Amino acid sequence: SALVVLDTTKAVTDPMNAVLNRLRLGRSPEVVAADPLGQFVYVGRHGHGELLILDAAGAPALTQVAVLGVGRKPKGIAIRFDGSLIYVSNHESDDVTVISRNGSTHTILDPSVPVERKPLGIGILPEGTKVYVANERSDTVSVIEAGGNTVVGSIPVGDGPRRITVGKVPKE
């Protein structure tokens, strides 16, 4: 499998020249997320329980700078607005791996955060205070307090939540 970097200004008008780069990722890349600052791209490889970290500073060239072992079958990635924390939902180990980033150094914070059954989608509030995890087999969304990386609540949402988007509702 490969990660493809596109020139979005050419995607419609000149699709034959829109592909800027293809980076081979090996087996089973499942989820991709770019940090809000444009410095790194993160790829969860669910067949390996790994998070690939790619340096995006030289885009369209992407360079693999690290591989971190996370839980079993990473399926979702959420990144704090300032890029300082990365959250990875692990579908088979029923937990969330938390990674701290300081400059280009990425460190896994132990222990992982246990959530309910089969976490998939994950999102973080814009201000970075809470993380929400869709638990497919528990029919819930776990609420994690980002400051202490602890589960502070569980919201019943119905059959098999898979993905989640988190944002603010405008005040009237």
Short mmCIF file of N, CA, C and O in Angstrom, two decimals, residues 40 53 65-66 101-106:
data_model
loop_
_atom_site.label_atom_id
_atom_site.label_comp_id
_atom_site.label_asym_id
_atom_site.label_seq_id
_atom_site.Cartn_x
_atom_site.Cartn_y
_atom_site.Cartn_z
N PHE A 40 4.17 16.77 10.59
CA PHE A 40 4.23 15.31 10.58
C PHE A 40 2.95 14.72 10.02
O PHE A 40 1.88 15.32 10.13
N ILE A 53 5.65 7.43 11.69
CA ILE A 53 5.74 8.89 11.79
C ILE A 53 6.57 9.38 10.62
O ILE A 53 7.73 8.97 10.44
N VAL A 65 10.47 8.90 9.94
CA VAL A 65 11.43 9.26 10.98
C VAL A 65 11.34 8.36 12.20
O VAL A 65 12.27 8.30 13.00
N ALA A 66 10.21 7.65 12.36
CA ALA A 66 10.09 6.76 13.52
C ALA A 66 8.95 5.78 13.29
O ALA A 66 8.05 6.01 12.49
N ARG A 101 4.52 14.72 21.93
CA ARG A 101 5.49 15.19 20.95
C ARG A 101 6.13 16.48 21.46
O ARG A 101 5.45 17.42 21.84
N ASN A 102 7.45 16.49 21.48
CA ASN A 102 8.21 17.68 21.84
C ASN A 102 9.22 17.89 20.72
O ASN A 102 10.18 17.14 20.61
N GLY A 103 8.96 18.89 19.87
CA GLY A 103 9.79 19.08 18.68
C GLY A 103 9.62 17.90 17.76
O GLY A 103 8.51 17.55 17.38
N SER A 104 10.69 17.21 17.45
CA SER A 104 10.59 16.03 16.58
C SER A 104 10.63 14.73 17.38
O SER A 104 10.60 13.65 16.79
N THR A 105 10.68 14.82 18.70
CA THR A 105 10.73 13.63 19.55
C THR A 105 9.32 13.19 19.93
O THR A 105 8.53 14.00 20.45
N HIS A 106 9.01 11.94 19.68
CA HIS A 106 7.72 11.35 20.01
C HIS A 106 7.92 10.29 21.09
O HIS A 106 8.75 9.40 20.92
#
